[in-house]
Coordinates of C-alpha atoms and ligand atoms in Angstrom, one line a residue:
X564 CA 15.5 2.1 -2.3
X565 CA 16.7 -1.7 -2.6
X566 CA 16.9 -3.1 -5.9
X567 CA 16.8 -7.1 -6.0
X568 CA 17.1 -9.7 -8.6
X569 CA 14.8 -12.4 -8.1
X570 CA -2.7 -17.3 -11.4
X571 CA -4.6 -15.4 -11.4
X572 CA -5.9 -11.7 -10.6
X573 CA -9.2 -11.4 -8.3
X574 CA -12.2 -10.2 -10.0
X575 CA -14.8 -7.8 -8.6
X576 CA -16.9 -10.8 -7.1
X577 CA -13.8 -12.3 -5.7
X578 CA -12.2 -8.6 -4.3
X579 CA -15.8 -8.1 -3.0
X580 CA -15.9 -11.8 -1.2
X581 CA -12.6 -10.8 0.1
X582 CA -13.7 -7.8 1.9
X583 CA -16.8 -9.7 3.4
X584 CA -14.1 -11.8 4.7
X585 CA -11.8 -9.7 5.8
X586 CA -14.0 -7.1 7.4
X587 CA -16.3 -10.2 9.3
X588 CA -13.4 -12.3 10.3
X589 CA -11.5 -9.1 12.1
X590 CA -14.8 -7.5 13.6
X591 CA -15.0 -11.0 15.4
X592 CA -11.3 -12.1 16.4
X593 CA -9.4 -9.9 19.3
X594 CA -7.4 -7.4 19.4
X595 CA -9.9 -6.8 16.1
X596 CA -8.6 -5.8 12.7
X597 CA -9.0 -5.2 9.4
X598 CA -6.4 -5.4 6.6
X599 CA -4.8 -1.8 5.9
X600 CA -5.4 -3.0 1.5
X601 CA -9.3 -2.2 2.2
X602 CA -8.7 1.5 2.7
X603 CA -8.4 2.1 -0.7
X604 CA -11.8 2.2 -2.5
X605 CA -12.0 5.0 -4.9
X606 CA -12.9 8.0 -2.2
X607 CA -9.9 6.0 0.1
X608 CA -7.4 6.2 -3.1
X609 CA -8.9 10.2 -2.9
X610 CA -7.9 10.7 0.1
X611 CA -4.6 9.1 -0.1
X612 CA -3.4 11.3 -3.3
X613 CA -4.2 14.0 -0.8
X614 CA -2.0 13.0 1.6
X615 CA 1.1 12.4 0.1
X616 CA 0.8 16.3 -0.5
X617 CA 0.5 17.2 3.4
X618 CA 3.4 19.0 5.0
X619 CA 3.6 16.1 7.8
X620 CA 3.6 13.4 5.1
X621 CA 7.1 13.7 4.0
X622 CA 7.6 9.8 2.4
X623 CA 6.5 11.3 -1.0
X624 CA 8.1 13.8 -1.7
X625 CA 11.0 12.4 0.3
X626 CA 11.1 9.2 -2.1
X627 CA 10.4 11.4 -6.0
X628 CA 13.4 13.4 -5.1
X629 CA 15.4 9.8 -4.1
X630 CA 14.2 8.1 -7.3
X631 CA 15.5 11.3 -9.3
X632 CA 18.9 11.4 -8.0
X633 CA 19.3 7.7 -8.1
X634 CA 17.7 7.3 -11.3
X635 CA 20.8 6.9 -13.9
X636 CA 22.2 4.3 -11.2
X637 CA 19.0 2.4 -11.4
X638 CA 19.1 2.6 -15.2
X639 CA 22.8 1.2 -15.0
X640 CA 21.6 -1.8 -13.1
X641 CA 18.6 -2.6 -15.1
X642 CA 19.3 -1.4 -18.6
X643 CA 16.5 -0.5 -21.0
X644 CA 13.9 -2.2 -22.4
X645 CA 12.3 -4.0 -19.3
X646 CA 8.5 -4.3 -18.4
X647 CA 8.1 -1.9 -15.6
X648 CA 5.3 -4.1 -13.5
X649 CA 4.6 -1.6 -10.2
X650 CA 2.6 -3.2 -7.4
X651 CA 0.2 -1.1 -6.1
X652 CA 0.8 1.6 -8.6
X653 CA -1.9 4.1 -7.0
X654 CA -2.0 7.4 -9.3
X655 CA 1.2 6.8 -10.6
X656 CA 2.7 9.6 -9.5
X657 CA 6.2 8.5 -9.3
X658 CA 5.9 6.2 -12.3
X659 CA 7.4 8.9 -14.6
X660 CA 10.7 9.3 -13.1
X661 CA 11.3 5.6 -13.3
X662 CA 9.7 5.4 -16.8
X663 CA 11.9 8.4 -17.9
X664 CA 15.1 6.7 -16.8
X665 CA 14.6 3.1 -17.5
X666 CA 12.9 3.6 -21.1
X667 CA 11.0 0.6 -20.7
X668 CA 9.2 -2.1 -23.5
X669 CA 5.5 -1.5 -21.4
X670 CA 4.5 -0.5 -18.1
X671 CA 2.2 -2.9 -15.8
X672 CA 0.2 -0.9 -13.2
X673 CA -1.2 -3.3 -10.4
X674 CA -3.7 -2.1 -8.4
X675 CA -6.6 -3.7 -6.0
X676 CA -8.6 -0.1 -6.6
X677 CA -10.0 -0.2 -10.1
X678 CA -11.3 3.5 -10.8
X679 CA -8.2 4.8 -9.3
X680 CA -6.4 2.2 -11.6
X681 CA -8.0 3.1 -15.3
X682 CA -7.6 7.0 -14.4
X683 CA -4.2 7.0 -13.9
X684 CA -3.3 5.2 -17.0
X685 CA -5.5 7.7 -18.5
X686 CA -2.9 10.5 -17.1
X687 CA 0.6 8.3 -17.6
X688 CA -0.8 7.5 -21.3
X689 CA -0.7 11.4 -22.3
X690 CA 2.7 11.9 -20.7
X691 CA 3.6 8.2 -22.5
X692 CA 1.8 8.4 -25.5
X693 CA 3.8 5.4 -27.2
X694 CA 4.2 3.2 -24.4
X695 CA 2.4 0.1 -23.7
X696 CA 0.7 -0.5 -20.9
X697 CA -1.4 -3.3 -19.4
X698 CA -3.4 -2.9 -16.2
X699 CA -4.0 -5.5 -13.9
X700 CA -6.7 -5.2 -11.3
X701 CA -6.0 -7.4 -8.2
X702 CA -4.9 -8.0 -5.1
X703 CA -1.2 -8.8 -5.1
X704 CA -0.6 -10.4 -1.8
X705 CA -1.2 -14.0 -4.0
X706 CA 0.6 -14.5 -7.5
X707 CA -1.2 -13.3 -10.5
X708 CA -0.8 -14.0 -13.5
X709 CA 0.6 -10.9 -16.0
X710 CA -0.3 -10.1 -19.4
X711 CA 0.6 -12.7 -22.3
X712 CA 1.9 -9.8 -24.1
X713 CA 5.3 -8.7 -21.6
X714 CA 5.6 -12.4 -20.2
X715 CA 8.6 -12.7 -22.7
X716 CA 9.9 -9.3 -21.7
X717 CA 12.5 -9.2 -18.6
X718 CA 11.0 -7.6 -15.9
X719 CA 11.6 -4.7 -13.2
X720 CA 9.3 -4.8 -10.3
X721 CA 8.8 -1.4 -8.8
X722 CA 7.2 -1.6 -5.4
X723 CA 7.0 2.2 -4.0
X724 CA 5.6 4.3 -0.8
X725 CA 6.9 2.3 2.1
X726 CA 3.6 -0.3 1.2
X727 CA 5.9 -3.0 2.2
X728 CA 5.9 -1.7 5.8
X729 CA 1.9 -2.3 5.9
X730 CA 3.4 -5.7 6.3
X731 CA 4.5 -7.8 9.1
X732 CA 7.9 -9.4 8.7
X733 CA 6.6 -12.8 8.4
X734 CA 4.1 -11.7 5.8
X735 CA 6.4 -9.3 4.1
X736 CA 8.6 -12.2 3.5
X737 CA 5.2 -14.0 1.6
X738 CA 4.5 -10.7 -0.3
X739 CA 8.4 -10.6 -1.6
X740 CA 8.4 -14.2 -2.6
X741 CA 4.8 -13.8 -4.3
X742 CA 6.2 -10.8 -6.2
X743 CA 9.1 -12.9 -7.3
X744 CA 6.9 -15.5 -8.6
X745 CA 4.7 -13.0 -10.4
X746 CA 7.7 -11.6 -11.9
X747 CA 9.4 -15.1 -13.0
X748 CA 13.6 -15.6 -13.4
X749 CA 15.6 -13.0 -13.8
X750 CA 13.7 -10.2 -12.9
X751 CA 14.4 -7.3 -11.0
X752 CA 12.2 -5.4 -8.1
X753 CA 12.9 -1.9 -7.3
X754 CA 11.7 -1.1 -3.6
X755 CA 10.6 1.8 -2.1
X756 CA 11.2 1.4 2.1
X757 CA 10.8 4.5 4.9
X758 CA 13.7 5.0 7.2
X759 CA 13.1 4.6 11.2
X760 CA 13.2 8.2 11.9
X761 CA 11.8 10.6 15.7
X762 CA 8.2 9.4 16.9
X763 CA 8.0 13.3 16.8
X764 CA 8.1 13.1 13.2
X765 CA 6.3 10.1 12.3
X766 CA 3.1 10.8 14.5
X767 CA 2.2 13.6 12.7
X768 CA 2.9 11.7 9.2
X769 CA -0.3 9.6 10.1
X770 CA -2.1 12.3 12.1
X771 CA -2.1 15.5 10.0
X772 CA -3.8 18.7 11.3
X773 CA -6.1 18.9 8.4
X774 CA -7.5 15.5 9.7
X775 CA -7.2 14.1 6.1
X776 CA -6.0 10.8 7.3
X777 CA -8.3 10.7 9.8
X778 CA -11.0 10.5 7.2
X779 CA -8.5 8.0 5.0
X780 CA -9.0 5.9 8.0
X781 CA -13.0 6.9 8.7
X782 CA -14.0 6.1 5.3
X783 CA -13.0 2.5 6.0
X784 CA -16.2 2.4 8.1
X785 CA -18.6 4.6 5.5
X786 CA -17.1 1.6 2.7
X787 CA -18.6 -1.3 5.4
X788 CA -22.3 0.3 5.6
X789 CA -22.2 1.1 1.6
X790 CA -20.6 -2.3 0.2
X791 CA -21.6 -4.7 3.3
X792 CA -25.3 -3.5 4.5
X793 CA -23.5 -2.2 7.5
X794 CA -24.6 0.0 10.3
X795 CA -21.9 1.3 11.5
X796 CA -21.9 4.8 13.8
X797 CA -19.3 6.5 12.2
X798 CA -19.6 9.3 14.3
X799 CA -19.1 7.7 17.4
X800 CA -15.2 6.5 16.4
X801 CA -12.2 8.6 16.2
X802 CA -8.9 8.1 14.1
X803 CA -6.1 7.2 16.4
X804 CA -2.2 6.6 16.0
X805 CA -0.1 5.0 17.9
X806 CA 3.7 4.1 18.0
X807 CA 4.2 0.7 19.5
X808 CA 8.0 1.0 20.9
X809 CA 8.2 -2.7 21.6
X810 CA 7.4 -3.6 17.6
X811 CA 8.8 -0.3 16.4
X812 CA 6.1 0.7 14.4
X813 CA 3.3 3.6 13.5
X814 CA -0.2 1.6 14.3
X815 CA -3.5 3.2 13.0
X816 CA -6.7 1.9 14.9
X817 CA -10.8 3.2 14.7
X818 CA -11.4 3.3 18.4
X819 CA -15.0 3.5 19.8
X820 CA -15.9 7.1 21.1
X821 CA -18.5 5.0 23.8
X822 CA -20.0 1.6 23.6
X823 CA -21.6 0.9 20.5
X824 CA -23.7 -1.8 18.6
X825 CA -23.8 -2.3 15.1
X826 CA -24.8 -5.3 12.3
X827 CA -22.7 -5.9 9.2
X828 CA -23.9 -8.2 6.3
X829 CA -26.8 -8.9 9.4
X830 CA -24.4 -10.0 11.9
X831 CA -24.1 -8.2 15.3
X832 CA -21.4 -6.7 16.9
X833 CA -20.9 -4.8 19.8
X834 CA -17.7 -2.4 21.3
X835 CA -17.2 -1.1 23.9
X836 CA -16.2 2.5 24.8
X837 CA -12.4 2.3 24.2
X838 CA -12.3 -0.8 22.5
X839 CA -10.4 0.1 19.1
X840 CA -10.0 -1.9 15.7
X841 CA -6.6 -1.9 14.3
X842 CA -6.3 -0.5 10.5
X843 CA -2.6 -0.7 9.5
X844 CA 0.8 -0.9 10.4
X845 CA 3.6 1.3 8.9
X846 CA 6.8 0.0 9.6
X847 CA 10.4 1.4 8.6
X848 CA 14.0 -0.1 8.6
X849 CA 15.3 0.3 11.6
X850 CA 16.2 -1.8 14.5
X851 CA 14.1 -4.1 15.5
X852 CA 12.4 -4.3 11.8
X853 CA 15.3 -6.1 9.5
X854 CA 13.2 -4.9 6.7
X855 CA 16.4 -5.9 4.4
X856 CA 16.4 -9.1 6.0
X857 CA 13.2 -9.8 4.4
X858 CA 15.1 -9.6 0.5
X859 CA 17.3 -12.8 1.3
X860 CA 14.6 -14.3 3.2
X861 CA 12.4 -14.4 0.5
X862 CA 15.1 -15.9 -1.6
X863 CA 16.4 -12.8 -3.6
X864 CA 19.5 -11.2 -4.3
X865 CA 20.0 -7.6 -3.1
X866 CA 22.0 -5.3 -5.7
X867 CA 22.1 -2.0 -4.6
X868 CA 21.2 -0.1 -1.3
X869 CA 19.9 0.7 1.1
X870 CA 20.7 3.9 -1.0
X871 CA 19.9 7.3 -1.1
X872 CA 19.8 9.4 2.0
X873 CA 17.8 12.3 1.6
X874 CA 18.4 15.6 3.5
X875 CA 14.9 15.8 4.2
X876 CA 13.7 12.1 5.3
Ligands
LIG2394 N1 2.6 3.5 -5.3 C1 1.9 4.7 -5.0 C2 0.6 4.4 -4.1 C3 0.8 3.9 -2.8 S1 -0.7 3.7 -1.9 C4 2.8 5.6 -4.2 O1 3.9 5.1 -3.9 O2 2.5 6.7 -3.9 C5 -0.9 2.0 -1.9 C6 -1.5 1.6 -3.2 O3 -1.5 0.1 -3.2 C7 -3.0 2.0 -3.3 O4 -3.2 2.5 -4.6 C8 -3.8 0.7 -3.0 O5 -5.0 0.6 -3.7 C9 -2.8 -0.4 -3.5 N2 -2.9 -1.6 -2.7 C10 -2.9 -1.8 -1.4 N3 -2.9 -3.1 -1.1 C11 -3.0 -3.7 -2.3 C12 -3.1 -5.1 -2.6 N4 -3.1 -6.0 -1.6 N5 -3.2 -5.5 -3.9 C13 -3.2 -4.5 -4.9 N6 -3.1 -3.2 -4.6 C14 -3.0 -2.8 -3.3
LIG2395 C1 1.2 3.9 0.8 N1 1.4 3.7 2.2 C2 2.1 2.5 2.5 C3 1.0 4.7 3.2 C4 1.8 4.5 4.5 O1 2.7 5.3 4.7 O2 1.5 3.6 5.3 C5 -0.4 4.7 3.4 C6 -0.9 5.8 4.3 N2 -2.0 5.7 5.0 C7 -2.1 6.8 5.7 N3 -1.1 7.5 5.6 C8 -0.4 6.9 4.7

């Protein structure tokens, strides 16, 4: 965990324009790829709650029992009454031990998946029933703007699950510094970041024996044909991980089975046998990724960490 001192949300049109974009552009450019964010349509966001119960995906649970034990230190550093503003806030699953510590004035979930989004609150609100809380649907790799209502509040960012390693340094550095503007002066933003660890333990992490991340990663290509009139032969590509030693991260990639030819939004595309499309990076601290580097380099102040070891990270 690090904790850190330090527009306008995209609608449905403008999240569906995106993905056109996104998913045209990196069909056509080489090596080809397609922004990790568009895994998570509702059946993605699914598929992700189930993995962060696997046995091989240990960041979960690894980072609820972190946030417990380092809760009252957090609470020290923030006091109460902040605006709790999570980025990428998912199912919220780890929402309640922050809440519980920090006794926060609302809760902001921000989320680019807007099912997954309203039904979490719906879940957080029960446990919560007196809290406040504001959704915001978007996309925050750009500033948004946040409710009226908490903009006088101070703020604590709370940015979980190792998402910042989806991110390059150079654009992890444009993420921070967007998250500091969408928080304003004198807020706070509580970190969530996966230690380098063995390839023999991270492999299986993104390449579980139930084959659930497999279809996390499949279903990327099932969202093409359904939401961009694509034609894609799911069949004929297979989830595959990779650790790339020279970069020191976990790479997921769709790779075609044998050559294939497809149209998306009526364009045509063709790959041959081998050829793969690259999905997401997950990168830790360690080495050769200064993931705390990124904190000053975006022009914010690191308080505490990095903290907590756990016994079983
Ligand atoms: N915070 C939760 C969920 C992490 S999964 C946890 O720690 O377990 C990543 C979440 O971020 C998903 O819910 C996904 O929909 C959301 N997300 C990914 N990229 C996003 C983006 N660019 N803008 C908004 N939400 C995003
Ligand atoms: C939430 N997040 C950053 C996960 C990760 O570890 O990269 C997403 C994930 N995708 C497949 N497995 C896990």
């Amino acid at each position: 965990m690090l904790l850190c001192q330090s527009n306008r949300p995209l609608g449905f049109a403008e999240i569906d324009l995106a993905f056109r974009h996104d998913v045209l552009k990196g069909l056509s450019i080489r090596p080809r790829a397609i922004p990790a964010r568009w895994h998570y349509d509702r059946w993605g966001s699914e598929l992700f709650d189930a993995i962060t119960t696997l046995p091989e995906y240990y960041l979960t649970r690894t980072e609820r029992s972190i946030l417990s034990k380092a809760a009252s230190e957090i609470a020290a550093l923030t006091g109460s009454g902040r605006a709790v503003v999570e980025f990428g806030s998912g199912s919220s699953a780890k929402t309640p031990t922050l809440l519980s510590a920090v006794n926060p004035s609302a809760y902001v979930p921000i989320d680019i998946c807007t099912d997954f989004l309203w039904r979490s609150i719906e879940q957080l609100s029960k446990t919560f029933p007196d809290l406040s809380i504001y959704p915001v649907e978007g996309d925050f790799t750009g500033e948004l703007r946040l409710p009226a209502a908490i903009q006088s509040m101070p703020q604590l960012g709370f940015f979980p699950g190792s998402t910042i390693g989806n991110f390059v340094v150079p654009a992890a550095v444009d993420l921070l510094r967007s998250m500091a503007a969408t928080l304003g002066q004198g807020s706070m933003l509580l970190i969530g970041i996966d230690r380098l660890k063995s390839v023999d333990v991270l492999l299986p992490a993104y390449d579980d024996a139930q084959g659930i991340t497999a279809a996390f990663n499949l279903n990327l290509l099932h969202r093409i044909n359904s939401e961009l009139r694509g034609s894609v032969p799911v069949d004929a590509f297979r989830h595959l991980v990779r650790w790339n030693d020279a970069e020191e991260r976990i790479e997921m990639h769709l790779e075609a089975a044998c050559d294939v030819r497809f149209a998306v939004e009526g364009r045509p595309f063709s790959m041959a046998k081998g050829e793969t499309i690259h999905t997401k990076n997950s990168l830790n601290m360690g080495r050769a990724t200064p993931a705390c580097s990124c904190v000053p380099a975006a022009g914010l102040r690191s308080q505490i960490g990095p903290t907590t070891r756990d016994s079983s990270q």
